[in-house]
Amino acid sequence: MAFFFLRPTNEASCSRVCVISPSLRHRKCLCPSLFTFSSQEILMNAVSLQVNVSNLVHNMRFSFTNSVNVLSEMMQNARRAGATEVRFSYTEDGTLVVIDNGTGIEDFQKLLTLSESGWDAQLVAREQAFGQGFFSALHSGKHVTVESRGRQIAFATETALSFGSIAVVPSDFIGGTRITIQGMTLPKPEVANALNRFAKGFSIAVVFNDKPLERPHALAALATVETAIGPIHVVGYHNDHPQLVRGMTVYLQGLPIYQSGMSWDVHNVVHLDSTQFAARMPDRTQLINETAAACRIEAALRTEQEKILTAHKGEMGNEAFAEKYWHMLPELGLSSMLLDIPYLPKCALHYAPEPVLADDWRFMREVESGVTRQSVEAGQHVLCLGSPSEESIAAHMLAYKKHWMVVSNLPAGHWAEQYQIDLYERADDVVFTLNGVDGQAQTFNGLYLDATVRFCDSVTLSLDQHSVTFDDEAVFHSSGEVAIPGNASGAGAVMQACSYIADNEEFQEADRDTDDQHLQALVALHRTKDLSAIVRMLLSQGGAYRFDALRGHAFNVVVDDRGELTVTSV
């Protein structure tokens, strides 16, 4: 119950409040003599909901998402009137004519009465046909003529919007309904594109300028499965598409209402049950509570796809199923179907790549076959994860040399998670051993890389029970050292230590090549007694042979103890 709270007329005399019910049947105050009021005065201060009808009707033009929605409203009215076809024609002067073969209009007044649809109660309840859509026509052109059952109304839209009287007069049109809107400003291509889009899933034939429009998503054209939300056409099951897909095109009462996925992709088609889903009024271009509705629709589609895939799983067997669907199931939101399969398919695996810090230079090597859970648990195959970094390069070199495997698209909760070695987290546990160190170290100063070069017979990397020893590849250590085994030239080592990505995010290939060549020259200089061979290599790498002016000339080159050059002609 609501109450009025009145102040005393003499606040100095009484601080109490008088409480009176709106019906004036209840009053409580210890000092009633201090108040002066009447029921008429109370009612004069009351408020109630009212509608400024003129402003409401004029402002409805802002409620329609865009000007082409008048076309979809004409289509819906034709379908609701029992038509089997609706025909549109549009001329360059902005005249739209819409003809349907439905039951026609019984009461023109209801057509022009806001929220008075004229449809029967069952249709109103089923489709929320509340009598607002035709008002889009009043905001689409300058003049409207509506003909049906041998009668017509013709009026300037301003007359209707100003609540002027409109006469109902005889017409020679006897069919269902013909609506003519003049003075529209829509470009003809825009009308054509909108009608093609609206007709795609519509239940009755749509014709534009004497050309029937295609309706590939109409229920009559599709194989579907009945679901809790309405019929669904599942791509990859109801048609010959090679695989299931996640994207959806959703229709409500035959008109597009929602889409997920890229517009150019193949989509599943959903026709919603209009008793469960409603569109935002008045133009019905968006579902009410769209986010929640979309989640519900996606769940229904996912349920149907899971049924299909469960049947395939039983027919194909676990390993073949995993090979075929490993990468598809995460896209469909059905990764959980892989959790009980004790097998990692070949398509999910690749060998740990050569450890370099530039992503674009990592080459993925395919494995020969999938692996079983039993072989992983027995240690016959080792799984790893992580991207190479300066701190973890040695761990990645170990994984690379031992042919450990990386799993892609591993679902959360999969049994393989517990067997993956995180190479970044375990980087500090890798033992880096130089075998047969010759005691000498060289300092390398490159364009991008500064490091200490250590020479040895071989390098051993160990992690837990895993170890590998090699003598033909250089290995960078996070301490800033590059180990050069006896049979290694140093080629490629600089990429283990530096990405050669400049501030502009571009790979500096020339700088990488220069550092790589200079490191190899340093290694060669350390190992050879033929110093002239080193000079020849450096001059060749520097491109001296490219200069014609140098050909046929001899030079005396002196390198002093500070590394500075003196060059004189001979």
PDB file of C-alpha atoms in Angstrom, residues 73-86 100 119 123 126-127 202-204 252-255:
ATOM      1  CA  GLU A  73       7.648  -5.980 -42.506  1.00  0.00           C
ATOM      2  CA  MET A  74       5.766  -6.280 -45.808  1.00  0.00           C
ATOM      3  CA  MET A  75       7.031  -9.852 -46.150  1.00  0.00           C
ATOM      4  CA  GLN A  76       5.915 -10.779 -42.632  1.00  0.00           C
ATOM      5  CA  ASN A  77       2.458  -9.278 -43.122  1.00  0.00           C
ATOM      6  CA  ALA A  78       2.022 -11.272 -46.329  1.00  0.00           C
ATOM      7  CA  ARG A  79       3.047 -14.524 -44.675  1.00  0.00           C
ATOM      8  CA  ARG A  80       0.780 -13.943 -41.687  1.00  0.00           C
ATOM      9  CA  ALA A  81      -2.106 -13.266 -44.056  1.00  0.00           C
ATOM     10  CA  GLY A  82      -1.659 -16.761 -45.510  1.00  0.00           C
ATOM     11  CA  ALA A  83      -0.009 -15.681 -48.765  1.00  0.00           C
ATOM     12  CA  THR A  84       2.040 -18.163 -50.767  1.00  0.00           C
ATOM     13  CA  GLU A  85       3.898 -15.415 -52.613  1.00  0.00           C
ATOM     14  CA  VAL A  86       4.819 -11.778 -52.116  1.00  0.00           C
ATOM     15  CA  ASP A 100       0.601 -10.610 -51.913  1.00  0.00           C
ATOM     16  CA  TRP A 119      -4.296 -10.869 -36.299  1.00  0.00           C
ATOM     17  CA  LEU A 123      -0.915 -15.842 -34.046  1.00  0.00           C
ATOM     18  CA  ARG A 126       2.894 -17.329 -31.184  1.00  0.00           C
ATOM     19  CA  GLU A 127       4.721 -14.574 -33.061  1.00  0.00           C
ATOM     20  CA  PHE A 202      11.741 -17.113 -45.839  1.00  0.00           C
ATOM     21  CA  SER A 203       8.891 -19.605 -45.919  1.00  0.00           C
ATOM     22  CA  ILE A 204       6.988 -18.204 -48.914  1.00  0.00           C
ATOM     23  CA  LEU A 252      13.192 -16.088 -36.537  1.00  0.00           C
ATOM     24  CA  GLN A 253       9.876 -16.354 -38.388  1.00  0.00           C
ATOM     25  CA  GLY A 254      11.861 -16.823 -41.582  1.00  0.00           C
ATOM     26  CA  LEU A 255      13.924 -13.633 -41.314  1.00  0.00           C
TER      27      LEU A 255
END
